[in-house]
Amino acid sequence: MLTENPIAMTNPALAPSPVQRLLSLDVLRGITIAFMIMVNNNGGSGSWGFMNHAEWNGLTPTDLVFPTFVFVVGASVVFAFEARLARGATRAQLAWHTLRRAAILFLLGVVVNGFPFFELAHLRIYGVLQRIAVAYLVVGLLYLWDRRASTKVAALVVALVGYWILLRWVPVPGAGMPGRDFPFMDKSLNLVSWLDRLLMPHHLYLEWPGPGVLDPHNLRDPEGLLSDLPAIGTALLGLLTGLWLRARKTVPAKALGLAAATLACLGSGYLWSIWFPLNKNLWTSSYVLVAAGYALLVLTLAYWVVEQWGWGKGRRGKAFVYPWLVLGSNAIVAYMFSELVPSGLSNIRFTAGGKKTDLLSWISAHTFIHIPNPGCAAFAFSVFTLAYCFIPVWILYRK
């Protein structure tokens, strides 16, 4: 005989959240991947300022895109893993699945870096998908080992405070103590860049001080090895959010909790930035908190609109929610298209009008370059890129 859930009988609103996709999380993922595609293909030097990363310290809307995606990955772990456990999967099976999926993501990132020629001698190993793979692997295995929120909070504190201690108080070999022998968070003289140059001197994102001149001390990578530590913190904040969204709370209570977390992350992050500046390249601990705060802000709005107002769950608001659901349901596919297609087009070279060009430049020269305002022309190129990346994920979504 089946027994009713006593919580659901007394107050259905406080019943455990069903194991299913959270549409508002898909909406946030879709919004994030859309802007990631656009800022990664921002149309060049004429693009508006907010479509570009901060040069070093500081923050632009573009700097919020990547950490928001890592945040969503952490939140998604809770829902994906609970769904599989509910269907009878064991923790060992899920651990193997997590390891395999992380390895595939990492390899896809290497493909993106090397496409189309794959020059192995200087193939960049780090990258966007590689960082997502590392964060997903660590957070996923940690969640399988212990599903309590307290252990995730402890790991978050260790990751963020530990990273600050490493960058601020550990001497850089051959350079000295940060803040004493050289400026704290110098572009080249920091522990993150030093470690990357030590481990992979020929496989990093290159900084060129001038034409034909390569300064080995100026090599660094915006997704370096040591900065994976605070990136894991970003995923942990997402995972904690996922735990909250599956708690036995009403929708208004959950939305209020998300709003409170937004204020807490933004307040603490901006306060910490006084001593540990916001920096996307080094993925500083203050940046982790501020970026998570803005991700939570968008999620709070999406959660209220979708879960409370019911947008996207029927006819109401479907036109607004639908494109983000399409992109969010197959985000990695969209990202791969956005990286591989422009790279492929730019390597189709030919002569037109007596000048050597490539297919991507030729398309721009016959379309977007005729838009008088450079910012609008660059933005139109970004929208064009997003549009053709939408097609394959739309097909997958319909199937």
Coordinates of C-alpha atoms in Angstrom, one line a residue:
M1 CA 0.0 0.0 0.0
L2 CA 1.4 3.4 -0.9
T3 CA 1.6 6.0 1.8
E4 CA 1.1 9.7 1.2
N5 CA 3.9 12.2 1.9
P6 CA 2.8 13.9 5.2
I7 CA 4.4 17.2 4.2
A8 CA 2.6 17.3 0.9
M9 CA -0.7 16.4 2.7
T10 CA -0.4 19.3 5.2
N11 CA 1.1 21.9 2.8
P12 CA 1.7 20.9 -0.8
A13 CA 3.8 24.0 -1.3
L14 CA 6.4 22.6 1.1
A15 CA 6.6 19.2 -0.5
P16 CA 10.1 18.2 -1.8
S17 CA 10.8 19.7 -5.2
P18 CA 10.2 17.1 -7.9
V19 CA 13.3 15.8 -9.7
Q20 CA 13.0 17.6 -13.1
R21 CA 14.6 20.3 -15.1
L22 CA 14.2 23.8 -13.6
L23 CA 13.1 25.9 -16.5
S24 CA 14.4 29.2 -14.9
L25 CA 17.8 27.6 -14.7
D26 CA 17.6 26.7 -18.4
V27 CA 16.6 30.3 -19.1
L28 CA 19.7 31.7 -17.2
R29 CA 21.9 29.2 -19.1
G30 CA 20.4 30.3 -22.4
I31 CA 20.8 34.0 -21.7
T32 CA 24.4 33.3 -20.6
I33 CA 25.4 31.3 -23.7
A34 CA 23.8 33.8 -26.0
F35 CA 25.9 36.6 -24.6
M36 CA 29.0 34.4 -24.4
I37 CA 28.6 33.8 -28.2
M38 CA 28.1 37.5 -28.9
V39 CA 31.0 38.8 -26.8
N40 CA 33.4 36.1 -28.2
N41 CA 32.4 37.3 -31.6
N42 CA 32.0 41.0 -30.9
G43 CA 32.9 42.4 -34.3
G44 CA 36.4 43.7 -33.5
S45 CA 37.8 47.0 -32.5
G46 CA 34.7 49.1 -33.3
S47 CA 32.6 47.2 -30.7
W48 CA 31.0 48.9 -27.8
G49 CA 32.9 49.0 -24.5
F50 CA 30.5 46.7 -22.6
M51 CA 31.1 44.0 -25.3
N52 CA 34.8 43.8 -24.4
H53 CA 36.7 42.5 -21.3
A54 CA 38.3 44.8 -18.8
E55 CA 42.0 45.2 -19.7
W56 CA 43.1 44.0 -16.3
N57 CA 41.5 45.0 -13.0
G58 CA 37.9 46.0 -13.1
L59 CA 34.7 44.7 -14.5
T60 CA 32.5 44.9 -17.6
P61 CA 29.3 43.0 -18.4
T62 CA 31.4 40.8 -20.7
D63 CA 33.5 39.7 -17.7
L64 CA 30.3 38.3 -16.1
V65 CA 29.4 35.8 -18.8
F66 CA 31.9 33.0 -18.2
P67 CA 31.6 32.9 -14.4
T68 CA 27.8 32.8 -14.8
F69 CA 28.0 29.8 -17.0
V70 CA 30.3 28.0 -14.4
F71 CA 27.8 29.0 -11.7
V72 CA 25.0 27.4 -13.7
V73 CA 27.0 24.3 -14.1
G74 CA 27.3 24.0 -10.3
A75 CA 23.6 24.5 -9.9
S76 CA 22.8 22.0 -12.6
V77 CA 24.8 19.3 -10.9
V78 CA 22.2 19.1 -8.1
F79 CA 19.2 18.6 -10.4
A80 CA 21.0 16.3 -12.9
F81 CA 22.5 14.1 -10.2
E82 CA 19.3 13.8 -8.2
A83 CA 17.4 12.9 -11.3
R84 CA 19.8 10.0 -12.0
L85 CA 19.8 8.9 -8.5
A86 CA 16.0 8.8 -8.5
R87 CA 16.1 6.6 -11.6
G88 CA 18.2 4.1 -9.8
A89 CA 21.8 5.0 -10.7
T90 CA 24.5 4.3 -8.1
R91 CA 27.0 6.9 -6.9
A92 CA 29.8 4.8 -8.5
Q93 CA 28.0 5.0 -11.8
L94 CA 27.5 8.7 -11.5
A95 CA 31.2 9.2 -10.5
W96 CA 32.3 7.4 -13.7
H97 CA 29.8 9.4 -15.8
T98 CA 31.1 12.7 -14.3
L99 CA 34.7 11.7 -15.0
R100 CA 33.9 10.7 -18.6
R101 CA 31.8 13.9 -19.3
A102 CA 34.6 16.1 -17.8
A103 CA 37.2 14.4 -20.0
I104 CA 35.0 15.0 -23.1
L105 CA 34.5 18.6 -22.3
F106 CA 38.2 19.1 -21.8
L107 CA 39.0 17.4 -25.1
L108 CA 36.4 19.6 -26.9
G109 CA 38.1 22.6 -25.4
V110 CA 41.5 21.5 -26.9
V111 CA 39.8 21.0 -30.2
V112 CA 38.5 24.5 -30.1
N113 CA 42.0 25.8 -29.4
G114 CA 43.6 23.8 -32.2
F115 CA 41.0 24.0 -34.9
P116 CA 41.6 23.8 -37.9
F117 CA 45.4 23.1 -38.1
F118 CA 46.2 21.6 -34.6
E119 CA 49.8 22.8 -34.3
L120 CA 50.8 20.5 -31.5
A121 CA 54.1 22.3 -30.6
H122 CA 52.2 25.3 -29.4
L123 CA 48.7 24.0 -28.9
R124 CA 47.0 25.8 -26.0
I125 CA 46.0 23.4 -23.3
Y126 CA 43.9 25.7 -21.1
G127 CA 40.6 27.2 -22.2
V128 CA 36.9 27.9 -21.4
L129 CA 35.6 24.3 -21.8
Q130 CA 38.7 23.0 -19.9
R131 CA 37.9 25.2 -16.9
I132 CA 34.2 24.2 -17.0
A133 CA 35.4 20.5 -17.1
V134 CA 37.6 20.9 -14.1
A135 CA 35.0 22.8 -12.1
Y136 CA 32.3 20.3 -13.0
L137 CA 34.5 17.3 -12.1
V138 CA 35.5 18.6 -8.7
V139 CA 32.1 19.9 -7.7
G140 CA 30.3 16.8 -9.1
L141 CA 32.5 14.3 -7.2
L142 CA 32.3 16.4 -4.0
Y143 CA 28.5 16.4 -4.2
L144 CA 28.5 12.6 -4.7
W145 CA 30.8 12.2 -1.7
D146 CA 28.7 14.4 0.6
R147 CA 25.4 16.1 -0.3
R148 CA 25.4 18.4 2.8
A149 CA 25.5 22.2 2.3
S150 CA 27.9 22.6 5.2
T151 CA 30.8 20.8 3.5
K152 CA 30.3 23.0 0.3
V153 CA 30.4 26.2 2.4
A154 CA 33.6 24.9 4.0
A155 CA 35.1 24.1 0.6
L156 CA 34.1 27.5 -0.7
V157 CA 35.8 29.3 2.2
V158 CA 39.0 27.3 1.7
A159 CA 39.0 27.9 -2.1
L160 CA 38.5 31.7 -1.9
V161 CA 40.5 32.5 1.2
G162 CA 43.2 30.0 0.3
Y163 CA 43.6 31.6 -3.2
W164 CA 43.9 35.1 -1.7
I165 CA 46.6 33.9 0.6
L166 CA 48.5 32.2 -2.2
L167 CA 48.4 35.3 -4.4
R168 CA 49.0 37.9 -1.7
W169 CA 51.4 36.2 0.7
V170 CA 53.4 33.5 -1.2
P171 CA 56.6 34.9 -2.8
V172 CA 56.9 34.4 -6.6
P173 CA 60.1 32.5 -7.3
G174 CA 62.8 34.8 -8.8
A175 CA 60.7 37.9 -8.2
G176 CA 59.9 38.2 -4.5
M177 CA 57.0 39.1 -2.3
P178 CA 53.9 40.7 -4.0
G179 CA 53.2 44.2 -2.7
R180 CA 56.8 44.6 -1.5
D181 CA 59.2 43.7 -4.3
F182 CA 56.7 44.3 -7.1
P183 CA 53.1 45.5 -7.4
F184 CA 50.5 43.1 -6.1
M185 CA 48.6 41.4 -9.0
D186 CA 51.1 42.6 -11.6
K187 CA 50.2 41.3 -15.1
S188 CA 53.2 39.0 -15.4
L189 CA 54.6 38.8 -11.9
N190 CA 52.1 36.8 -10.1
L191 CA 52.0 33.2 -8.9
V192 CA 49.4 32.1 -11.4
S193 CA 51.4 33.2 -14.5
W194 CA 54.7 31.9 -12.9
L195 CA 53.2 28.4 -12.4
D196 CA 51.8 28.3 -16.0
R197 CA 55.1 29.4 -17.5
L198 CA 56.8 26.7 -15.5
L199 CA 54.4 23.9 -16.4
M200 CA 53.4 24.8 -20.0
P201 CA 55.7 27.5 -21.4
H202 CA 54.9 26.7 -25.1
H203 CA 51.1 26.0 -24.6
L204 CA 49.7 29.3 -23.2
Y205 CA 47.7 32.2 -24.4
L206 CA 50.3 34.6 -25.8
E207 CA 50.7 38.3 -24.9
W208 CA 52.8 40.0 -27.6
P209 CA 54.6 43.3 -26.5
G210 CA 55.3 44.2 -30.1
P211 CA 55.4 42.9 -33.7
G212 CA 57.7 39.9 -34.0
V213 CA 58.8 40.2 -30.4
L214 CA 58.0 37.5 -27.8
D215 CA 58.8 38.2 -24.2
P216 CA 58.8 34.9 -22.3
H217 CA 58.1 36.8 -19.0
N218 CA 54.9 38.2 -20.6
L219 CA 53.3 34.8 -21.3
R220 CA 50.1 34.2 -19.3
D221 CA 46.8 32.4 -19.7
P222 CA 43.4 33.8 -18.6
E223 CA 42.3 30.2 -17.7
G224 CA 45.5 29.2 -15.9
L225 CA 45.9 26.2 -13.6
L226 CA 46.0 27.8 -10.2
S227 CA 43.0 30.1 -11.0
D228 CA 40.9 26.9 -11.4
L229 CA 40.8 27.0 -7.6
P230 CA 38.5 30.1 -7.3
A231 CA 36.6 28.9 -10.4
I232 CA 35.7 25.8 -8.4
G233 CA 34.4 28.3 -5.8
T234 CA 32.1 29.8 -8.5
A235 CA 30.7 26.3 -9.2
L236 CA 30.3 25.7 -5.5
L237 CA 28.2 28.9 -5.1
G238 CA 26.1 27.5 -8.0
L239 CA 25.8 24.2 -6.3
L240 CA 24.7 25.8 -3.0
T241 CA 22.1 27.7 -5.0
G242 CA 20.9 24.4 -6.5
L243 CA 20.5 22.9 -3.1
W244 CA 18.4 25.9 -2.0
L245 CA 16.2 25.6 -5.1
R246 CA 15.4 22.0 -4.2
A247 CA 14.7 22.8 -0.6
R248 CA 11.2 22.3 0.9
K249 CA 10.3 26.0 0.5
T250 CA 7.6 27.9 -1.3
V251 CA 8.4 29.7 -4.5
P252 CA 8.2 33.2 -2.9
A253 CA 10.5 32.0 0.0
K254 CA 13.0 30.6 -2.5
A255 CA 13.0 33.8 -4.5
L256 CA 13.5 35.8 -1.3
G257 CA 16.5 33.6 -0.4
L258 CA 18.0 34.1 -3.9
A259 CA 17.6 37.9 -3.5
A260 CA 19.2 37.8 -0.1
A261 CA 22.1 35.8 -1.5
T262 CA 22.4 38.3 -4.3
L263 CA 22.9 41.2 -1.9
A264 CA 25.3 39.1 0.3
C265 CA 27.6 38.2 -2.6
L266 CA 27.6 41.7 -4.2
G267 CA 28.2 43.4 -0.8
S268 CA 31.0 41.0 0.3
G269 CA 32.6 40.9 -3.1
Y270 CA 32.8 44.6 -3.6
L271 CA 34.1 45.1 0.0
W272 CA 36.8 42.4 -0.6
S273 CA 37.8 44.1 -3.8
I274 CA 39.3 47.0 -1.8
W275 CA 42.1 44.6 -0.9
F276 CA 41.8 42.0 -3.6
P277 CA 40.7 43.7 -6.8
L278 CA 38.2 42.4 -9.2
N279 CA 40.1 40.6 -12.0
K280 CA 38.7 38.1 -14.5
N281 CA 42.1 37.0 -15.8
L282 CA 43.2 35.9 -12.4
W283 CA 39.6 35.0 -11.3
T284 CA 40.1 36.7 -8.0
S285 CA 38.0 35.8 -5.0
S286 CA 36.3 39.1 -4.9
Y287 CA 35.4 38.6 -8.6
V288 CA 33.9 35.2 -7.7
L289 CA 31.6 36.8 -5.3
V290 CA 30.6 39.8 -7.4
A291 CA 30.1 37.7 -10.5
A292 CA 28.0 35.2 -8.5
G293 CA 25.9 38.1 -7.2
Y294 CA 25.0 39.3 -10.6
A295 CA 24.3 35.7 -11.7
L296 CA 22.0 35.3 -8.7
L297 CA 20.3 38.6 -9.6
V298 CA 19.4 37.4 -13.1
L299 CA 18.4 34.0 -11.7
T300 CA 16.1 35.6 -9.1
L301 CA 14.3 37.5 -11.9
A302 CA 14.1 34.4 -14.1
Y303 CA 12.9 32.2 -11.2
W304 CA 10.1 34.6 -10.3
V305 CA 9.0 35.1 -13.9
V306 CA 9.1 31.4 -14.8
E307 CA 8.2 29.6 -11.5
Q308 CA 5.9 32.1 -9.9
W309 CA 4.2 33.7 -13.0
G310 CA 4.4 30.6 -15.0
W311 CA 6.0 32.1 -18.1
G312 CA 7.2 29.4 -20.5
K313 CA 5.0 26.7 -18.9
G314 CA 2.1 27.5 -21.1
R315 CA 1.2 30.1 -23.7
R316 CA 1.9 32.9 -21.4
G317 CA 5.3 34.5 -21.9
K318 CA 6.3 31.7 -24.3
A319 CA 7.8 34.0 -26.9
F320 CA 10.1 35.6 -24.3
V321 CA 11.2 32.3 -22.7
Y322 CA 11.4 30.0 -25.7
P323 CA 14.7 31.2 -27.3
W324 CA 16.6 31.0 -24.0
L325 CA 15.2 27.5 -23.3
V326 CA 16.4 26.4 -26.8
L327 CA 19.9 27.8 -26.2
G328 CA 20.1 26.7 -22.6
S329 CA 19.1 23.1 -23.4
N330 CA 22.1 22.6 -25.7
A331 CA 24.5 25.3 -24.6
I332 CA 27.8 23.4 -25.4
V333 CA 26.7 22.7 -28.9
A334 CA 25.9 26.4 -29.5
Y335 CA 29.3 27.3 -28.0
M336 CA 31.2 24.8 -30.2
F337 CA 29.5 26.3 -33.3
S338 CA 30.3 29.8 -32.3
E339 CA 34.0 28.9 -32.0
L340 CA 34.5 26.5 -34.9
V341 CA 32.5 28.2 -37.6
P342 CA 34.2 31.6 -37.5
S343 CA 37.6 29.9 -37.3
G344 CA 36.7 27.7 -40.3
L345 CA 35.4 30.7 -42.4
S346 CA 38.5 32.8 -41.6
N347 CA 40.7 30.1 -43.0
I348 CA 38.9 29.8 -46.4
R349 CA 41.2 32.2 -48.3
F350 CA 40.8 33.5 -51.8
T351 CA 41.4 36.6 -54.0
A352 CA 38.6 39.0 -54.6
G353 CA 38.9 42.3 -56.4
G354 CA 42.6 41.8 -56.7
K355 CA 43.0 41.5 -52.9
K356 CA 43.6 38.5 -50.8
T357 CA 40.9 37.9 -48.3
D358 CA 39.0 35.2 -46.4
L359 CA 35.4 34.2 -46.3
L360 CA 34.6 35.8 -43.0
S361 CA 36.2 39.1 -43.9
W362 CA 34.4 39.0 -47.3
I363 CA 31.0 38.5 -45.6
S364 CA 31.7 41.4 -43.3
A365 CA 32.9 43.6 -46.2
H366 CA 29.7 43.0 -48.1
T367 CA 27.3 43.4 -45.2
F368 CA 28.2 44.8 -41.8
I369 CA 30.9 47.2 -42.9
H370 CA 28.2 49.3 -44.7
I371 CA 26.5 50.1 -41.4
P372 CA 27.6 53.7 -40.6
N373 CA 28.0 53.4 -36.9
P374 CA 31.0 51.1 -36.0
G375 CA 29.4 49.9 -32.7
C376 CA 26.2 49.0 -34.5
A377 CA 28.1 47.3 -37.2
A378 CA 30.0 45.2 -34.7
F379 CA 26.8 44.4 -32.7
A380 CA 25.1 43.3 -36.0
F381 CA 28.0 40.9 -36.6
S382 CA 27.5 39.5 -33.1
V383 CA 23.8 39.0 -33.6
F384 CA 24.5 37.3 -37.0
T385 CA 26.8 34.8 -35.3
L386 CA 24.2 34.1 -32.6
A387 CA 21.6 33.6 -35.3
Y388 CA 23.4 30.9 -37.2
C389 CA 24.4 29.2 -33.9
F390 CA 20.8 29.1 -32.9
I391 CA 19.8 26.9 -35.9
P392 CA 21.5 23.6 -34.8
V393 CA 20.4 23.9 -31.2
W394 CA 16.8 24.7 -32.3
I395 CA 16.8 21.5 -34.4
L396 CA 18.1 19.5 -31.4
Y397 CA 15.5 21.1 -29.1
R398 CA 12.7 20.2 -31.4
K399 CA 13.9 16.6 -31.5

